[in-house]
Structures are given as structure tokens and as C-alpha cells.
Amino acid sequence: MGNIRDEISLTKSPAGKWLGFVTAIWVQSISGNNYTFSNYSDALKSLMALTQLELNSLSVAKDIGKAFGILAGLASDRLSTPVILLIGSLEGFIGYGVQWLVVSQRIRPLPYWQMSIFLCMGGNSTTWMNTAILVTCMRNFRRNRGPVSGILKGYVGLSTAIFTDICSALFADNPAKFLFMLAVVPAVVCLAAIFFLREVPPTTTAAQEEEESKYFNFFNIVAVIIALYLLAYDTSGKHGHVLSMFFAAGLLFLLASPLSIPLFSVFKNWSLARLNSSSGDVESAYNDEVQEPLLVQEDTQTETEPKLAVVEGNLEGDVVEVIYRKPVLGEDHTLLETIQTLDFWILFTSFLCGVGTGLAVMNNMGQMGLALGYVDVSIFVSLTSIFGFFGRIGSGTISEYFLKNAATPRPLWNAASQILMAVGYIILAVALPGSLYIGSIVVGICYGVRLAVTVPTASELFGLKYYGLIYNILILNLPLGSFLFSGLLAGLLYDSQATKTEGGGNTCVGAHCFRLVFLIMALACVVGFGLDVLLAFRTKNLYKKIQASKKSRKSGFDQKKTIKG
């Protein structure tokens, strides 16, 4: 009897899986450091006497680090999650650590090419963190991909505001201390996550799937509370030292609150095991509670479904012809099979239009604010981050709801975000009073939607078996978009409007500095809208199949509950 109880409480308890998910949330809460460049870009520009084009090229260098994310994708099928996290934490510590030494003036500014390398290292560190988190959690919770993507990507969006606001509360927006936090905090959190985040078998019962959905609702509520908490701090004006310290303590408490789920899971399983033990039929009671079989094993297919069509020869079986069958949408694709599909390139190009233009805003937020007369742009950085969170977490949950109830293809939500983002760029181009506030919010929301929806979309179209590699090919859009829209478009057009300053730098003041940049990016989003609508049309049958699978599982579970009741 004792052995059975131990097996239930330790081996079959989901507490370990949920503890791993909580540590994944913490890693995502500190892995958005790639979006914080605006918080210290002016310090680099001043110390290194850079033009805007040179500064934007540095920002491209950090985004080029994303291009080497393909290494993390390859490693995800060969190395364990803890090893991938360790690589990311060490690389970030070195990359941001050197930038801290320069900005704090502990060492003299390094040559431009050397600084580019260390910014590239800092940018690449996040690809290892994100790959470890997303691949592991998408496999652990494959029947709730939308909510998982929304929650995890949402915390990435919040991480910029978390870092910015904590630094502002503790260090009064000191760029050197901000970089010190970027170097040390992610390394410490990743090292802690190494002990808890593991790939575990996904849910096998309808009861567990329903329980997952309830827990994800709790995670969503906590995340929204954190976002509102950050927003209240950002919009309530200046704060004294004591109030700022209380804010920082409250934020840390909120970030720790998701631990209540694994603790509740431990208590629930312990109580269930104790109750069943006293009834004298532990194993039977446990199975009655959680082991209802699912009617359908997967949303689209199992990972082991063969892609070879076998054609028999003569009756003796001497001749057997094996013909390769290309996978269809919804089946596992290798990387080569994926990039040979039109659907991948439609998704890739539309993704470029959304995230590329969004990165241009984030990388140039410091100069955009200064051009419009704002000395402190941290509020705009935080607004973009916080509303990016709402876009991520909202789109993940909403797209999952409409998929289950109306078979709505996820790419339609990307299409909607592209149009809204185009409107945001037009508002920024007009440059009326308050335009930068509105534009920051709109761009943040749409950028968040784009990231959160694309993650489950790629897994649903091309499968999970090689998802780590496919995901990192998709995010090549980050360095490519940064180079095209930030490095070239924004950098060249800004410099054409700017005047030289002492020391070799330049500056531009006025709405004209970025107007043409915004208009061109609005046009790019319109192109992205058309591509997303096309992809939604091409995948509508796949999403009908996914919806039918989800409905059949729910119907079977409801019938089982009715019979038991």
C-alpha cells in the first residue's frame, strides 16, 4: 500500500511539471532584454560619438544574434533543456557584462567591431533561453498551445517593463546599473531554472486537459495583474525612494505568486492519495479520478505517423516499392520539407512585415522621443512592453477560444494586427500631441499579437518534432527586419534629416525626422495583412480538423462525467 501511494505522489503527480512551467515563466520574465536597447542607447551613442546610422547598426548587431538562434534550434534536438539554459545564461552574462563595463566607464569604449560582437552575444543569449522554454513547454502542454504561447510570450513582453521599472525604482534610470542587471539577473534565474524545467510526457486524459485549462486561466489572471501593476506605476508620475522600494517588493511578490499552482497540486495529490489509501482501493480510485482515455490522441496526427507509402509487388512479396510521401499541413515536417512549402514563406514574409517594423520602433524609441521633445523616453519603452504583453496573452487565449468554437484560423489574428499596426504608424507619422503615447500602445499590442500567434501557428502547420529548429528559422526575421527597417530605413532617413553635433554625432528634432519611415512601415504592414489573409484561407481546412478533434475529446469527456455522475 505504501509503495502505491509513493508512486502516485511522486511519479504521477503533475506538481513537477507545473513547477517547471513556473520557472519557465520566470525565465521569460527576464529574457526580453533584447528589447531594452533604448534604455542605454543614448549612453553608447555619447560615449562612442556615433551617428544615428552607426547606433542603429549596433542595434542590428544585437538582433543579428537572433540569426545564430539556428544553433539553439539544432541543439534543442540534441541537448537537454538544462544545458541549453546554461549556454544562454553564460552568453548573456558575458555580452551584457562587457557593455556594462563600457557604459560604467570601468574600461574605455572598445572598437566598434568588438562592441558589435558583444551586442550580438547578448542578443543571441535570448535565443537559447527562449528555445529551451518554448520547445519544452509546447511539448509538455501540446493541447493548450495557444494559452502556453500567450502566457510565455506575454512575460517576455513584460520583461522590458519589469527591468525598466525595477531599475528606475532602485537606481533612478542609471544606464550602467541597468546593464549590470541585464548581465546578472538572467544568469541567476536561468541557473535556478536548470534544476526544475524538464520535458515530461504530455497529458493523456481529458481530466488532466481540463485541469490544465483551469490552471492556465489562473496564470493569465496573475499576468494581467502584474501588467496593470506595472502600468499603474508608470502612469502615476514621479515616486519617492520609499514608495519605489515598496513597488519593487510588491512586484517580486507577484512574480512569485504562480508558485501557488505547484503547491496546490502537491496538496491535492497528497489529499487524494490519503483519501484513497483509507478507502483500501488506491489504484482503482486514482484511475477513476484521472485516467479517462482521450478519444483522439493528437489534434492533427501523432509524431510517429509514417510518411512512406508502401506499394506491394507480387504475391510472394519479392518486390516492394517504397514511395516517399510529402507531409501535409498538420503533420511533422523536417526543416527541408518545411522550407519547400509555400505556406512557410507566406508566414515568414508576413512575420517580417510585423516584427521587423515593430523592432524599428523599439530600437529607435530613444531618438523618436527626443525628436518630439521628450527628454525621458522610459515611459514609452514601458508602454510598448506592457501593451505588448496584453497583445501576447490576449491573442493566445482568444485565438484558442475561437479555434475551438468556430475553427477560426490563427493567421486571421495576425492579419488583424497588421492593419491595426499600420494605423499606429500613421498616427506616429502625423505626430500630433500625444501621438507617441498612442503609437507606442498600438505598436506594442500588435507586435505582441504577431509573436504570440505565430508560435502555435508554426507548430500546428509543421508539427512539433522539429519545432525548435523551425521556430529559430522563423525568428531570423528579427535580425533581417532590424537590418532592413531599423538599420537601413530608419538610420539612413534619420541621418538625412539630422545635423552634425560636436564630437562626431548628429541629432534631429521635429516630426519630420521619422515621418517617411513610419509611412513606409505602414505600407509594409498592409502587404503583411494580405499575406496573412491568404494563409488563413489556405489553412482553413486544417483548422476545421483541429476543431473537430478538440470537440470530439470534449464530448467524450462530458459523456464520461455524466455516466460517472
XYZ file of C-alpha atoms in Angstrom:
565
model
C 0.000 0.000 0.000
C 2.785 2.413 0.848
C 4.575 1.736 -2.440
C 1.444 2.568 -4.435
C 0.937 5.776 -2.535
C 4.551 6.815 -3.108
C 4.210 6.175 -6.843
C 1.084 8.324 -7.025
C 2.528 11.201 -5.034
C 5.943 11.291 -6.686
C 5.926 9.733 -10.146
C 2.399 10.544 -11.312
C 1.975 13.874 -9.557
C 1.869 16.805 -12.026
C 3.418 19.147 -9.447
C 6.855 18.758 -11.019
C 5.519 19.729 -14.444
C 3.840 22.832 -13.044
C 6.936 23.825 -11.084
C 8.854 23.601 -14.336
C 6.280 25.835 -16.022
C 6.590 28.423 -13.244
C 10.371 28.531 -13.691
C 9.736 28.904 -17.433
C 7.622 31.982 -16.652
C 10.457 33.410 -14.579
C 12.967 32.858 -17.376
C 10.640 34.558 -19.845
C 10.208 37.439 -17.391
C 13.904 38.237 -17.754
C 14.599 37.129 -21.336
C 13.251 40.195 -23.138
C 16.497 42.092 -22.598
C 16.883 42.319 -26.368
C 14.094 44.921 -26.409
C 15.701 47.244 -23.848
C 18.279 48.858 -26.151
C 16.561 52.258 -25.993
C 17.243 52.449 -22.243
C 21.002 52.718 -22.736
C 21.437 53.563 -26.446
C 21.987 57.288 -25.781
C 24.807 56.444 -23.367
C 26.518 54.322 -26.018
C 25.942 56.985 -28.666
C 27.519 59.673 -26.487
C 30.497 57.622 -25.230
C 31.348 56.287 -28.694
C 30.443 59.503 -30.615
C 28.184 57.638 -33.035
C 25.871 58.838 -35.790
C 22.323 57.507 -35.800
C 23.190 55.102 -38.618
C 26.135 53.769 -36.615
C 23.986 53.450 -33.497
C 21.268 51.643 -35.440
C 23.908 49.321 -36.865
C 24.814 48.419 -33.284
C 21.165 47.644 -32.615
C 21.178 45.476 -35.737
C 24.224 43.664 -34.332
C 22.282 42.651 -31.231
C 19.430 41.473 -33.435
C 21.831 39.558 -35.679
C 22.445 37.489 -32.572
C 18.951 36.132 -33.238
C 20.186 34.808 -36.579
C 22.511 32.457 -34.738
C 19.447 31.129 -32.946
C 19.569 28.346 -35.515
C 22.345 26.889 -33.346
C 19.915 26.758 -30.418
C 17.340 25.137 -32.696
C 19.779 22.435 -33.760
C 20.840 21.930 -30.162
C 17.240 21.545 -28.964
C 17.072 18.073 -30.553
C 20.466 17.014 -29.206
C 20.992 18.699 -25.852
C 18.877 18.698 -22.714
C 16.925 21.734 -21.559
C 19.326 22.479 -18.635
C 22.345 22.566 -20.974
C 20.604 24.949 -23.376
C 19.668 27.241 -20.488
C 23.242 27.172 -19.185
C 24.636 28.235 -22.566
C 22.166 31.121 -22.781
C 22.894 32.361 -19.263
C 26.680 32.378 -19.739
C 26.496 34.089 -23.120
C 24.209 36.822 -21.785
C 26.442 37.352 -18.759
C 29.456 37.974 -20.994
C 27.664 40.014 -23.669
C 25.875 42.432 -21.340
C 28.700 42.365 -18.814
C 31.128 43.901 -21.304
C 28.563 46.553 -22.265
C 28.213 47.385 -18.570
C 31.989 47.804 -18.235
C 31.956 50.283 -21.130
C 28.898 52.323 -20.094
C 30.042 52.460 -16.456
C 33.408 53.683 -17.830
C 35.325 50.988 -15.984
C 37.023 50.346 -19.316
C 37.434 52.619 -22.327
C 34.997 52.133 -25.221
C 36.038 49.158 -27.310
C 36.472 49.390 -31.087
C 33.190 49.440 -32.950
C 33.542 45.913 -34.329
C 34.268 44.493 -30.883
C 31.221 46.211 -29.378
C 29.154 44.727 -32.220
C 30.324 41.236 -31.236
C 29.336 41.653 -27.591
C 25.922 43.103 -28.522
C 25.488 40.122 -30.833
C 26.309 37.778 -27.946
C 23.736 39.470 -25.714
C 21.094 39.147 -28.409
C 21.936 35.523 -29.111
C 21.683 34.585 -25.433
C 17.909 35.068 -25.530
C 17.517 32.585 -28.393
C 18.906 29.817 -26.170
C 16.604 30.799 -23.317
C 13.509 31.108 -25.494
C 14.222 27.893 -27.399
C 14.647 25.914 -24.179
C 11.416 27.337 -22.756
C 9.149 27.249 -25.802
C 10.178 23.848 -27.144
C 9.905 22.200 -23.724
C 6.582 23.800 -22.757
C 4.927 23.367 -26.166
C 5.704 19.654 -25.924
C 4.641 19.396 -22.271
C 1.318 21.178 -22.918
C 0.688 20.423 -26.580
C -3.111 20.508 -26.229
C -3.072 24.069 -24.893
C -0.589 25.635 -27.297
C -2.402 28.953 -27.630
C -2.553 29.750 -23.898
C 1.009 28.472 -23.346
C 2.351 30.678 -26.133
C 0.351 33.678 -24.934
C 1.495 33.354 -21.319
C 5.173 32.744 -22.053
C 5.445 35.337 -24.820
C 3.428 37.705 -22.641
C 6.017 37.551 -19.897
C 8.750 38.191 -22.480
C 6.864 41.348 -23.387
C 6.577 42.347 -19.740
C 10.266 41.721 -19.099
C 11.256 45.057 -20.622
C 8.899 46.902 -18.279
C 9.978 44.737 -15.344
C 13.636 45.563 -15.893
C 12.955 49.224 -16.689
C 10.697 49.835 -13.693
C 12.838 47.974 -11.163
C 15.917 49.836 -12.365
C 14.010 53.118 -12.204
C 12.774 52.290 -8.692
C 16.153 51.238 -7.339
C 18.720 53.130 -9.409
C 16.948 56.195 -10.877
C 17.287 55.124 -14.547
C 21.067 54.760 -14.402
C 22.042 53.080 -17.736
C 25.181 51.463 -16.263
C 23.252 49.835 -13.411
C 20.552 48.826 -15.869
C 23.150 46.925 -17.931
C 24.505 45.327 -14.749
C 21.020 43.951 -14.080
C 20.800 42.639 -17.648
C 24.072 40.770 -17.149
C 23.457 39.274 -13.698
C 19.710 38.695 -13.196
C 19.028 36.491 -16.276
C 22.091 34.366 -15.472
C 20.909 33.752 -11.909
C 17.319 32.933 -12.923
C 18.416 30.543 -15.685
C 20.751 28.737 -13.316
C 17.830 28.271 -10.913
C 15.540 27.010 -13.720
C 18.082 24.357 -14.678
C 17.037 22.312 -11.639
C 13.299 22.264 -12.386
C 12.467 22.619 -16.094
C 12.343 19.250 -17.850
C 10.480 17.738 -20.774
C 7.788 15.424 -19.378
C 5.066 13.294 -21.018
C 2.059 15.401 -22.099
C -1.422 14.893 -20.719
C -3.046 11.579 -21.603
C -6.518 12.099 -20.175
C -9.371 14.513 -20.736
C -9.499 15.238 -16.987
C -5.886 16.397 -16.990
C -6.515 18.519 -20.071
C -9.431 20.267 -18.383
C -7.334 20.802 -15.260
C -4.576 22.364 -17.381
C -7.036 24.860 -18.831
C -8.136 25.936 -15.337
C -4.553 26.424 -14.196
C -3.711 28.439 -17.303
C -6.644 30.740 -16.516
C -5.016 31.403 -13.140
C -1.657 32.148 -14.781
C -3.419 34.549 -17.142
C -5.058 36.397 -14.253
C -1.757 36.762 -12.389
C -0.037 38.029 -15.529
C -2.757 40.636 -16.133
C -2.460 41.810 -12.511
C 1.311 42.216 -12.959
C 0.783 44.177 -16.172
C -1.755 46.507 -14.521
C 0.561 46.907 -11.534
C 3.398 47.985 -13.838
C 1.090 50.272 -15.799
C -0.121 51.976 -12.619
C 3.464 52.628 -11.554
C 4.429 54.001 -14.968
C 1.478 56.374 -15.277
C 1.389 57.710 -11.710
C 4.232 60.208 -12.077
C 7.389 60.514 -10.007
C 7.834 58.359 -6.913
C 9.881 58.764 -3.772
C 12.527 56.273 -2.711
C 10.351 54.552 -0.084
C 7.380 54.128 -2.418
C 9.686 52.824 -5.144
C 11.104 50.212 -2.782
C 7.595 49.076 -1.843
C 6.764 48.836 -5.553
C 9.803 46.635 -6.212
C 8.916 44.351 -3.281
C 5.312 44.055 -4.484
C 6.462 43.197 -7.995
C 8.716 40.415 -6.729
C 5.813 39.032 -4.666
C 3.554 38.973 -7.729
C 6.227 37.220 -9.782
C 6.491 34.567 -7.060
C 2.711 34.031 -6.804
C 2.481 31.435 -9.654
C 4.214 29.049 -7.227
C 0.781 28.554 -5.670
C -0.170 26.234 -8.552
C 2.511 23.556 -7.989
C 1.976 23.883 -4.220
C -1.768 23.371 -4.706
C -1.045 20.413 -6.978
C 1.151 18.812 -4.331
C -1.543 19.304 -1.665
C -4.285 17.998 -3.961
C -2.396 14.821 -4.847
C -1.409 14.248 -1.237
C -5.023 14.607 -0.105
C -6.260 12.322 -2.894
C -3.660 9.667 -2.102
C -4.522 9.797 1.608
C -8.254 9.533 0.915
C -7.832 6.646 -1.488
C -5.456 4.899 0.886
C -8.077 4.950 3.625
C -10.667 3.535 1.203
C -8.490 0.473 0.617
C -8.501 0.697 -3.183
C -5.868 3.221 -4.042
C -5.070 2.251 -7.596
C -8.692 1.896 -8.714
C -9.728 5.197 -7.157
C -6.811 7.019 -8.713
C -7.615 5.655 -12.146
C -11.297 6.613 -11.782
C -10.216 10.160 -10.954
C -7.824 10.929 -13.792
C -7.476 8.103 -16.309
C -10.354 8.657 -18.727
C -8.882 7.924 -22.166
C -8.945 10.631 -24.800
C -10.894 9.840 -27.960
C -8.242 11.394 -30.179
C -4.551 11.125 -29.434
C -3.461 14.365 -31.094
C -5.009 17.448 -32.665
C -3.771 16.522 -36.137
C -1.512 13.476 -36.049
C 0.907 11.544 -33.899
C 4.570 12.263 -34.235
C 5.195 8.666 -35.301
C 2.792 8.683 -38.262
C 4.754 7.360 -41.263
C 5.404 9.459 -44.359
C 6.277 6.467 -46.565
C 3.714 4.903 -48.849
C 4.410 1.172 -49.398
C 3.273 -0.428 -52.656
C 3.351 -4.234 -52.697
C 4.714 -6.199 -55.651
C 3.979 -9.861 -56.493
C 2.091 -12.270 -54.273
C 5.285 -13.795 -52.917
C 6.272 -10.381 -51.619
C 9.583 -10.357 -53.506
C 9.081 -6.817 -54.812
C 8.179 -3.975 -52.501
C 8.297 -0.411 -53.764
C 8.632 2.351 -51.210
C 7.450 5.757 -52.340
C 8.155 8.898 -50.308
C 5.032 10.893 -49.416
C 5.428 14.570 -48.640
C 3.793 15.534 -45.343
C 0.656 17.617 -45.480
C -0.113 20.571 -43.246
C -0.559 19.397 -39.673
C 1.975 16.594 -39.934
C 5.569 16.699 -38.719
C 7.850 18.378 -41.245
C 11.622 18.311 -41.312
C 13.288 21.671 -41.866
C 13.873 20.874 -45.550
C 10.256 19.844 -46.015
C 9.104 22.993 -44.225
C 11.065 25.485 -46.328
C 9.846 23.778 -49.502
C 6.254 24.768 -48.739
C 4.616 27.973 -49.927
C 2.813 28.302 -46.591
C 6.099 28.644 -44.710
C 7.269 31.535 -46.895
C 3.911 33.276 -46.623
C 4.180 33.014 -42.828
C 7.848 34.053 -42.893
C 7.272 37.154 -45.040
C 4.190 38.347 -43.173
C 6.104 37.843 -39.916
C 8.881 40.044 -41.314
C 6.424 42.865 -42.032
C 5.100 42.804 -38.464
C 8.124 42.167 -36.257
C 10.619 43.991 -38.488
C 8.740 47.262 -38.339
C 7.985 46.796 -34.645
C 11.682 46.335 -33.887
C 12.475 49.545 -35.752
C 10.209 51.431 -33.326
C 11.696 49.742 -30.258
C 15.298 50.275 -31.356
C 14.722 53.943 -32.189
C 12.348 54.862 -29.369
C 15.044 56.960 -27.669
C 15.616 59.108 -30.745
C 11.909 59.234 -31.608
C 11.158 60.649 -28.176
C 13.986 63.179 -28.335
C 12.870 64.274 -31.817
C 9.425 65.085 -30.415
C 10.803 66.918 -27.383
C 10.732 64.168 -24.696
C 13.850 64.058 -22.528
C 12.904 60.808 -20.743
C 11.594 58.057 -23.036
C 11.396 55.283 -20.416
C 7.607 55.703 -20.218
C 7.290 54.866 -23.933
C 9.582 51.854 -23.586
C 7.415 50.590 -20.721
C 4.148 51.286 -22.554
C 5.329 49.314 -25.578
C 6.348 46.460 -23.290
C 3.184 46.378 -21.164
C 0.728 46.628 -24.050
C 2.849 44.160 -25.971
C 2.069 41.821 -23.101
C -1.671 42.410 -23.456
C -1.355 41.656 -27.163
C 0.531 38.434 -26.498
C -1.513 36.999 -23.676
C -4.834 38.137 -25.096
C -4.220 36.775 -28.584
C -3.039 33.413 -27.267
C -6.197 32.844 -25.249
C -8.626 34.446 -27.712
C -7.237 32.619 -30.737
C -7.533 29.326 -28.839
C -11.163 30.103 -27.903
C -12.215 30.911 -31.471
C -10.312 27.927 -32.821
C -12.238 25.577 -30.516
C -15.629 27.225 -31.104
C -15.510 28.495 -34.699
C -12.435 26.852 -36.313
C -11.020 30.348 -36.882
C -7.540 30.061 -38.431
C -4.920 31.681 -36.237
C -3.408 33.674 -39.152
C -6.566 35.816 -39.221
C -5.494 37.330 -35.901
C -2.136 38.179 -37.416
C -3.957 39.871 -40.287
C -5.992 41.997 -37.877
C -2.829 43.031 -36.021
C -1.137 44.101 -39.262
C -3.919 46.537 -40.155
C -4.019 47.985 -36.650
C -0.227 48.355 -36.675
C -0.425 50.262 -39.969
C -2.877 52.656 -38.314
C -0.438 53.060 -35.418
C 2.367 54.070 -37.790
C 0.141 56.631 -39.471
C -0.664 58.108 -36.048
C 3.079 58.335 -35.331
C 3.700 59.974 -38.716
C 1.078 62.654 -38.053
C 2.906 63.493 -34.784
C 0.069 65.304 -33.047
C 0.349 65.895 -29.277
C 0.119 62.504 -27.587
C 0.797 60.569 -30.803
C 3.847 58.872 -29.335
C 1.778 57.579 -26.408
C -0.932 56.195 -28.714
C 1.572 54.857 -31.217
C 3.608 53.093 -28.520
C 0.485 51.371 -27.216
C -0.806 50.311 -30.647
C 2.567 49.069 -31.888
C 3.138 47.198 -28.623
C -0.234 45.403 -28.828
C 0.195 44.403 -32.470
C 3.804 43.305 -32.065
C 2.702 41.122 -29.164
C -0.131 39.558 -31.159
C 2.229 38.798 -34.008
C 4.705 36.960 -31.790
C 2.195 35.012 -29.692
C 0.025 33.824 -32.586
C 2.882 32.822 -34.882
C 4.386 30.428 -32.301
C 1.424 27.977 -32.120
C 0.637 28.531 -35.814
C 4.038 27.189 -36.849
C 3.634 24.144 -34.592
C 0.153 23.407 -35.952
C 1.220 23.715 -39.581
C 4.570 21.912 -39.426
C 4.419 19.764 -36.272
C 6.388 19.628 -33.027
C 9.067 17.067 -33.834
C 11.469 19.623 -35.357
C 9.799 22.659 -33.867
C 12.910 24.078 -32.175
C 14.727 24.392 -35.484
C 11.691 25.679 -37.411
C 10.993 28.298 -34.731
C 14.562 29.615 -34.926
C 14.375 29.821 -38.717
C 11.234 31.914 -38.361
C 12.859 34.323 -35.929
C 15.567 35.060 -38.482
C 13.023 37.764 -39.247
C 14.243 39.625 -36.157
C 17.770 40.394 -37.435
C 16.556 40.670 -41.031
C 13.752 43.048 -40.083
C 16.051 45.010 -37.798
C 18.581 45.421 -40.610
C 16.013 46.469 -43.221
C 13.700 48.687 -41.203
C 15.934 49.911 -38.363
C 19.500 49.796 -39.684
C 18.831 50.931 -43.248
C 15.444 52.620 -43.426
C 15.343 54.470 -40.094
C 19.094 55.058 -39.876
C 19.569 56.493 -43.359
C 16.408 58.604 -43.375
C 17.132 59.990 -39.889
C 20.695 60.937 -40.824
C 19.454 62.658 -43.973
C 17.375 64.975 -41.736
C 19.879 65.371 -38.857
C 22.551 67.998 -38.232
C 26.094 67.333 -37.041
C 26.987 67.872 -33.402
C 30.297 68.279 -31.626
C 32.173 65.012 -31.188
C 31.080 63.480 -34.487
C 27.486 62.544 -33.646
C 24.286 64.012 -35.028
C 20.770 64.846 -33.894
C 17.381 65.660 -35.396
C 14.490 67.469 -33.743
C 10.988 67.612 -35.184
C 8.183 65.447 -36.540
C 9.873 65.231 -39.949
C 12.742 63.092 -38.582
C 10.835 59.793 -38.784
C 7.705 60.667 -40.803
C 8.738 58.928 -44.021
C 9.960 55.943 -42.002
C 6.515 55.494 -40.435
C 4.696 55.789 -43.771
C 6.882 53.146 -45.430
C 6.404 50.800 -42.467
C 2.632 51.307 -42.653
C 2.760 50.186 -46.286
C 4.779 47.101 -45.305
C 2.064 46.173 -42.781
C -0.603 46.398 -45.478
C 1.415 43.883 -47.521
C 1.655 41.661 -44.438
C -2.115 41.878 -43.999
C -2.687 40.488 -47.485
C -0.275 37.598 -46.858
C -1.933 36.677 -43.557
C -5.391 36.622 -45.159
C -4.015 34.337 -47.882
C -2.507 31.974 -45.287
C -5.763 31.898 -43.327
C -7.607 30.862 -46.477
C -5.062 28.148 -47.293
C -5.179 26.641 -43.778
C -8.917 26.808 -43.058
C -9.415 23.059 -43.642
C -6.589 22.208 -41.232
C -8.165 24.315 -38.501
C -11.542 22.664 -39.093
C -9.873 19.310 -38.435
C -8.211 20.636 -35.289
C -11.543 21.998 -34.049
C -13.286 18.678 -34.748
C -10.594 16.834 -32.796
C -10.927 19.160 -29.817
C -14.732 18.908 -29.844
C -14.710 15.123 -30.003
C -12.400 14.913 -26.990
C -14.553 17.315 -25.000
C -17.735 15.471 -25.959
C -16.251 12.150 -24.880
C -15.103 13.600 -21.561
C -18.513 15.177 -20.884
C -20.220 11.855 -21.574
C -17.814 10.084 -19.220
C -18.556 12.604 -16.451
C -22.314 12.179 -16.995
C -22.058 8.392 -16.725
C -19.918 8.624 -13.579
C -22.316 11.168 -12.098
